[in-house]
JSON list of C-alpha atoms in Angstrom, two decimals:
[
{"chain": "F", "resi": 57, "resn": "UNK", "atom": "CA", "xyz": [90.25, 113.19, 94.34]},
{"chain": "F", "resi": 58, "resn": "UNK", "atom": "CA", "xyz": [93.45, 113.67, 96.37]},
{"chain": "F", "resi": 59, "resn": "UNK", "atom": "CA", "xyz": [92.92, 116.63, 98.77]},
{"chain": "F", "resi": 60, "resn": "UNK", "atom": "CA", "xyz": [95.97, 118.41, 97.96]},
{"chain": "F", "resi": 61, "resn": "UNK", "atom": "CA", "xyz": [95.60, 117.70, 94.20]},
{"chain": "F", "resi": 62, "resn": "UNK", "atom": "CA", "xyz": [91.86, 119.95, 95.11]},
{"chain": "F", "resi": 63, "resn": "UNK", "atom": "CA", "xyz": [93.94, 123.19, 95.76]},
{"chain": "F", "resi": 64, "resn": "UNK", "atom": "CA", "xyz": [95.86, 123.10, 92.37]},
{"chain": "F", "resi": 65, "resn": "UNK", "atom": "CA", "xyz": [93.80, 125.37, 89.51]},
{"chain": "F", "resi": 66, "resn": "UNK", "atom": "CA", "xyz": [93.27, 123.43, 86.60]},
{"chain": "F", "resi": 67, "resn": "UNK", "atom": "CA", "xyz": [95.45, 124.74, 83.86]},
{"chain": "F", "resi": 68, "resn": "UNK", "atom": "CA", "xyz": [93.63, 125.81, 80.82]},
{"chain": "F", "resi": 69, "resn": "UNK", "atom": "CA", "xyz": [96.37, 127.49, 78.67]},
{"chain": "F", "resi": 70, "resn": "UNK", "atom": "CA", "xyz": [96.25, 130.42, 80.41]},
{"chain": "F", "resi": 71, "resn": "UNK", "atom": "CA", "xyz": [97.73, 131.74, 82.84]},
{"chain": "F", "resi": 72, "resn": "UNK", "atom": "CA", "xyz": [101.16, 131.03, 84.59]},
{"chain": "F", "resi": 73, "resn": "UNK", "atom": "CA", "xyz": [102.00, 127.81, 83.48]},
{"chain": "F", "resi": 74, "resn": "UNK", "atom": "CA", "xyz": [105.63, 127.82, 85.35]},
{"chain": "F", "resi": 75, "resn": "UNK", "atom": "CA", "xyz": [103.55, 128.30, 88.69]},
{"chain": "F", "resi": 76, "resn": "UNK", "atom": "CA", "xyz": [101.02, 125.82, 88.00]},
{"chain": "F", "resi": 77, "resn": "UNK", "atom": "CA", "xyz": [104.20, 123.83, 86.67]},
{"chain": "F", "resi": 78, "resn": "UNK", "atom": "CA", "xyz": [105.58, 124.11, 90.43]},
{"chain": "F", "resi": 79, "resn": "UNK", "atom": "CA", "xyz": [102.81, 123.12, 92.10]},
{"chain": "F", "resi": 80, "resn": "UNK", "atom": "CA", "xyz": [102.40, 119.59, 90.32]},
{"chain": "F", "resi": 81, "resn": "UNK", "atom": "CA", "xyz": [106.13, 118.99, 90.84]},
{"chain": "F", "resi": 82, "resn": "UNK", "atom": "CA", "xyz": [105.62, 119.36, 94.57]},
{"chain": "F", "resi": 83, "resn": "UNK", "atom": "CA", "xyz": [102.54, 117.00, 94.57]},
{"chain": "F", "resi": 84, "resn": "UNK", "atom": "CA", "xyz": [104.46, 114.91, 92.35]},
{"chain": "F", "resi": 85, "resn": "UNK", "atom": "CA", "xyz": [107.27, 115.06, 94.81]},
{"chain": "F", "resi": 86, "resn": "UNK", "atom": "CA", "xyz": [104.94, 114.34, 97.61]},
{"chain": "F", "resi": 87, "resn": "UNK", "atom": "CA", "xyz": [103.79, 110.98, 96.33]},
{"chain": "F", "resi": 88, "resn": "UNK", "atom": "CA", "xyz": [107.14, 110.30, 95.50]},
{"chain": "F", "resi": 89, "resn": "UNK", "atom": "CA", "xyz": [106.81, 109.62, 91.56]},
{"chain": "F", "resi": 90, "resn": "UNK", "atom": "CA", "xyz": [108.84, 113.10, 90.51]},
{"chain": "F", "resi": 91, "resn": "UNK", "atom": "CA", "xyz": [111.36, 110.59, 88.92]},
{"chain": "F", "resi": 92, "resn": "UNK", "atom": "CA", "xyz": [108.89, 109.82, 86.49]},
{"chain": "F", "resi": 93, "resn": "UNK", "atom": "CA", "xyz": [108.90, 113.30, 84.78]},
{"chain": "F", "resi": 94, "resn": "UNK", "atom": "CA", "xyz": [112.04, 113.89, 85.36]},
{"chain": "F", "resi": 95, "resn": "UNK", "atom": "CA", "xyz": [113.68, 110.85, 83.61]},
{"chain": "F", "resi": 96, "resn": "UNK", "atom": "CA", "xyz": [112.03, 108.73, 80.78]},
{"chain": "F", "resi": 97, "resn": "UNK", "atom": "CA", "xyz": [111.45, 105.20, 82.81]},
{"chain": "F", "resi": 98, "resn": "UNK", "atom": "CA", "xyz": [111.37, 102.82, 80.14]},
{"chain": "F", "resi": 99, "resn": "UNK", "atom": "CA", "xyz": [114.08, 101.05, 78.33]},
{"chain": "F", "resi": 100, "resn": "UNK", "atom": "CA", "xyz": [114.63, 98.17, 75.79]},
{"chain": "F", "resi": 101, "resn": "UNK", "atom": "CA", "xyz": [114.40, 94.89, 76.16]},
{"chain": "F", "resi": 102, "resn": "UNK", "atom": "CA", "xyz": [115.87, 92.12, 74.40]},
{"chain": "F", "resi": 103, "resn": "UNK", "atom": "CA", "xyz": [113.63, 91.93, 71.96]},
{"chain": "F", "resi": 104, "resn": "UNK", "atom": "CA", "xyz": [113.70, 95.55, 70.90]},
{"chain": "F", "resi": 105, "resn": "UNK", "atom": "CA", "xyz": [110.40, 96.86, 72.90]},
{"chain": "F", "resi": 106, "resn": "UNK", "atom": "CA", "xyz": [110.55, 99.91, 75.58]},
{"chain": "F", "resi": 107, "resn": "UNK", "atom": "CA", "xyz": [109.07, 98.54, 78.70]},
{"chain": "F", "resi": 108, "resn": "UNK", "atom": "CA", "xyz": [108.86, 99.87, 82.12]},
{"chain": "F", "resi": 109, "resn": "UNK", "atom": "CA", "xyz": [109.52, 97.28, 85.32]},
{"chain": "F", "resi": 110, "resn": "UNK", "atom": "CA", "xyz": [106.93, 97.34, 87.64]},
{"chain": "F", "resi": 111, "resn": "UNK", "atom": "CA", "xyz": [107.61, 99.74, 90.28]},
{"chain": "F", "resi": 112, "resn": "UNK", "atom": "CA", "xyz": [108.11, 102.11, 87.15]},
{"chain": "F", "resi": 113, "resn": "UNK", "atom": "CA", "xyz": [104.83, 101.46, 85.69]},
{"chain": "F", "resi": 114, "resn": "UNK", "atom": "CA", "xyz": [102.98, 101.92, 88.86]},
{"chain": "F", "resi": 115, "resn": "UNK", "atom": "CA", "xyz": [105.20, 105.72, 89.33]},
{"chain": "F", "resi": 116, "resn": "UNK", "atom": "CA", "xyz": [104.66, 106.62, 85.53]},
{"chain": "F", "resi": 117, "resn": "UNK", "atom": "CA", "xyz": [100.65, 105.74, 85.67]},
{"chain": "F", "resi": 118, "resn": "UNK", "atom": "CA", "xyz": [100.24, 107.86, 89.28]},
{"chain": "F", "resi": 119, "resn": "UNK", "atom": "CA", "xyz": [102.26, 110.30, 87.36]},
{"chain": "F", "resi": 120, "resn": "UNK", "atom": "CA", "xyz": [100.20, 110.97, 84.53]},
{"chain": "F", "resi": 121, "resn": "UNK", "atom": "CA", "xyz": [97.18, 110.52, 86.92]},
{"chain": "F", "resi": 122, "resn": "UNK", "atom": "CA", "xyz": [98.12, 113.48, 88.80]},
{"chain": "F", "resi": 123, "resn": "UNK", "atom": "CA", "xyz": [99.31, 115.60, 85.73]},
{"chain": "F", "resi": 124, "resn": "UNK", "atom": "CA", "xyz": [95.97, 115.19, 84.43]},
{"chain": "F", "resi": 125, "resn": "UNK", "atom": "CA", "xyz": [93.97, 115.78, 87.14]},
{"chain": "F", "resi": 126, "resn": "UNK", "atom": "CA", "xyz": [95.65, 119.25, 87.26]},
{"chain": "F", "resi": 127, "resn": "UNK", "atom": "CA", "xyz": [94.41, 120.12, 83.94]},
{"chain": "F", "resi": 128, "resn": "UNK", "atom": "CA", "xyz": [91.27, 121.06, 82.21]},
{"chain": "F", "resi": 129, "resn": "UNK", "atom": "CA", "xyz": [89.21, 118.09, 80.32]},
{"chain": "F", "resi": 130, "resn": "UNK", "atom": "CA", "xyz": [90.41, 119.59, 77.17]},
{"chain": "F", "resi": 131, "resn": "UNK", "atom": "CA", "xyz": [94.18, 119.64, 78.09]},
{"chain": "F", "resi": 132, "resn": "UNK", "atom": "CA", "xyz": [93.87, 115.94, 80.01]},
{"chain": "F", "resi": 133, "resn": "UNK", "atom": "CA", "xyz": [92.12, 113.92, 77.47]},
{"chain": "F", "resi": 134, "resn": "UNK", "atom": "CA", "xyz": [95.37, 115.31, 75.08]},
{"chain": "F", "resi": 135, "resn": "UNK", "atom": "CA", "xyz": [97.38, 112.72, 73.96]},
{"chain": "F", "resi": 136, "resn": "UNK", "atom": "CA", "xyz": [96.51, 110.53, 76.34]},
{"chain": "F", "resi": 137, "resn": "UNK", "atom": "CA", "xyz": [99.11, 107.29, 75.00]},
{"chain": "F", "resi": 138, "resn": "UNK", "atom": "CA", "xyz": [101.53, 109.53, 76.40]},
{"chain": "F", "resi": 139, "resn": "UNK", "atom": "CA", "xyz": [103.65, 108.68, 79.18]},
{"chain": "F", "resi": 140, "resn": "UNK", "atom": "CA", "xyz": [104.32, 111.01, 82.24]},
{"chain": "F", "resi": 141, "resn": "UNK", "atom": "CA", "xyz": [108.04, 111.50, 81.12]},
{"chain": "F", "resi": 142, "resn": "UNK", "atom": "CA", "xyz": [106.25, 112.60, 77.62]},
{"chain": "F", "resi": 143, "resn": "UNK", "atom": "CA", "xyz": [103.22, 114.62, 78.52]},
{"chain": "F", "resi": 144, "resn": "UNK", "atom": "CA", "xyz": [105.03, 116.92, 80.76]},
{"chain": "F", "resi": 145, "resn": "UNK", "atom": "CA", "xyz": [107.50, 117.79, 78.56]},
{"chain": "F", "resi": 146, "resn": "UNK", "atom": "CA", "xyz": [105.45, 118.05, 75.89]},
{"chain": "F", "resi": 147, "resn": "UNK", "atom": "CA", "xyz": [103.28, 120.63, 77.87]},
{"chain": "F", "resi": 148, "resn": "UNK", "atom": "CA", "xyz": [106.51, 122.04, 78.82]},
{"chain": "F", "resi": 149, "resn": "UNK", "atom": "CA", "xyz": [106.83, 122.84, 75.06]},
{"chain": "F", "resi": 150, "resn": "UNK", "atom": "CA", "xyz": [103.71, 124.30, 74.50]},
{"chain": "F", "resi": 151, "resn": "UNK", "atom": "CA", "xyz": [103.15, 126.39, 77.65]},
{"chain": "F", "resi": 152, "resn": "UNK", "atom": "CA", "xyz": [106.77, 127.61, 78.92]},
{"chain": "F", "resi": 153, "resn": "UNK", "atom": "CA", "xyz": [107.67, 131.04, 77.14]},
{"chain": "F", "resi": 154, "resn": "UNK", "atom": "CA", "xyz": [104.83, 133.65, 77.89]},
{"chain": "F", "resi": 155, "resn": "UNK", "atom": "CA", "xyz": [104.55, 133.94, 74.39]},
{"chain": "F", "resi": 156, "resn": "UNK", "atom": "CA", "xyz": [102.97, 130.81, 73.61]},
{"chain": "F", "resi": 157, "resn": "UNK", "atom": "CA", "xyz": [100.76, 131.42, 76.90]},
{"chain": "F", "resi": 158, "resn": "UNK", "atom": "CA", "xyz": [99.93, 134.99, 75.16]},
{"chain": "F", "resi": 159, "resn": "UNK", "atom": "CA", "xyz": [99.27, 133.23, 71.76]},
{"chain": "F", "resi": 160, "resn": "UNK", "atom": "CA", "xyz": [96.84, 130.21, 73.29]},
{"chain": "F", "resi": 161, "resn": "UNK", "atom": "CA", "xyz": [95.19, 132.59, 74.91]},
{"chain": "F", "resi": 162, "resn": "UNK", "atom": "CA", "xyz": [94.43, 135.18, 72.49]},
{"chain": "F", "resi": 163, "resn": "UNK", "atom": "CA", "xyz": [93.72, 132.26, 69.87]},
{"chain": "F", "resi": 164, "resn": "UNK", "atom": "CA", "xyz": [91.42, 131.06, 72.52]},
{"chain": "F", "resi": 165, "resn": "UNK", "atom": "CA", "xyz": [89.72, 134.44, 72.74]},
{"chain": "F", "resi": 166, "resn": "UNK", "atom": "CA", "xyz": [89.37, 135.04, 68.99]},
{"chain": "F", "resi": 167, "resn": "UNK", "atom": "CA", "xyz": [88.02, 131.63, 68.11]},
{"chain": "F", "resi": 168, "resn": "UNK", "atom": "CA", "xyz": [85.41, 131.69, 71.08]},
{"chain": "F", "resi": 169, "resn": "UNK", "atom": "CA", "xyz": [84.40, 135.24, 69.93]},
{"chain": "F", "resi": 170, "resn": "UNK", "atom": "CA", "xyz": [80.98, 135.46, 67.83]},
{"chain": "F", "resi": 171, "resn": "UNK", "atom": "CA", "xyz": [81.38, 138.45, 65.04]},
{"chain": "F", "resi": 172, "resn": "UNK", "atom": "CA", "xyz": [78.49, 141.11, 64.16]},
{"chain": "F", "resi": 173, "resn": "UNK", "atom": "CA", "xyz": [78.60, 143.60, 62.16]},
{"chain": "F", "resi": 174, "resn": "UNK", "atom": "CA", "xyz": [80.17, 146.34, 63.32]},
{"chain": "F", "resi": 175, "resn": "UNK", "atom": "CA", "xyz": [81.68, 144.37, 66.16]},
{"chain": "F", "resi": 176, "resn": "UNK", "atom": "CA", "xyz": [85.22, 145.21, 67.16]},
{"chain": "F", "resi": 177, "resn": "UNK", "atom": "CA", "xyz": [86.56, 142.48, 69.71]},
{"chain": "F", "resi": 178, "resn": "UNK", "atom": "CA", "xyz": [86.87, 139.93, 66.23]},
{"chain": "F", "resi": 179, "resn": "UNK", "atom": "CA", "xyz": [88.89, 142.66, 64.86]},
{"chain": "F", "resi": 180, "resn": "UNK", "atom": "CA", "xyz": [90.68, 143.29, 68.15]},
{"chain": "F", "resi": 181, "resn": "UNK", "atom": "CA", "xyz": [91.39, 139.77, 69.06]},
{"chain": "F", "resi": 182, "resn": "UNK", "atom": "CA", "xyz": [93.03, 139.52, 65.73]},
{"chain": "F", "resi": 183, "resn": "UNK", "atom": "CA", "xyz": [95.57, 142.43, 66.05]},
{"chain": "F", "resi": 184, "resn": "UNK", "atom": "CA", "xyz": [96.65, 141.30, 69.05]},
{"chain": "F", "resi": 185, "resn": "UNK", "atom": "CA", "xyz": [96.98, 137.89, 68.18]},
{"chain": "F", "resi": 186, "resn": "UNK", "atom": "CA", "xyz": [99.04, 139.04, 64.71]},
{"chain": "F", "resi": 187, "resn": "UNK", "atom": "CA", "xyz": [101.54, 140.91, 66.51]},
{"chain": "F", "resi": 188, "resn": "UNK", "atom": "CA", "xyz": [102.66, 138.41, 69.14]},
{"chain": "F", "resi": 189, "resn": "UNK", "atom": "CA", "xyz": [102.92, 135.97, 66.51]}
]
């Protein structure tokens, strides 16, 4: 693993995903494949089909390489026919507001928590998680 890639916490859905955000773009930027979240790469051919050239290909694949190395296995093994152009923004939809962050991670807590009787954090978990959403 890249040494600088090392010092970036794996995002898990919690957390601040704009900081976590920032600190991809600069690795991104450091390798010097930010253009391939920052523009989709690919365009159509003759024939109808959205291809990348090669020096694209090569940015787009490092791309998502790095992305995913920054995330937990349950994040990085999402959607993983996505391209880098694609998988950032589509974390950039799930993750931006604080209220989705609040939501996955209170939706996290509830469905990792194991009710008894009597037990309140089920019951807790759930009125928190009903009035965000």
């Amino acid at each position: 693993m890249d040494p600088i890639i090392a010092y970036i916490d794996k995002f898990d859905g919690n957390g601040n995903f704009t900081l976590w955000k920032n600190h991809v773009y600069l690795v991104l930027q450091a390798k010097g494949v930010a253009h391939a979240v920052e523009n989709d790469l690919r365009y159509e051919d003759s024939s109808g089909n959205f291809v990348f050239d090669i020096d694209d290909s090569k940015a787009d694949d490092t791309a998502s390489i790095i992305i995913r190395s920054c995330l937990t296995p349950e994040y990085a093994n999402y959607s993983m026919k996505l391209k880098a152009f694609e998988l950032w923004a589509e974390l950039d939809m799930l993750f931006s507001s604080a209220k989705t962050s609040q939501i996955v991670a209170q939706l996290s807590k509830l469905l990792a928590c194991k009710m008894q009787p009597g037990d309140k954090n089920g019951r807790t978990f759930t009125a928190t998680f009903k009035s965000i959403v």
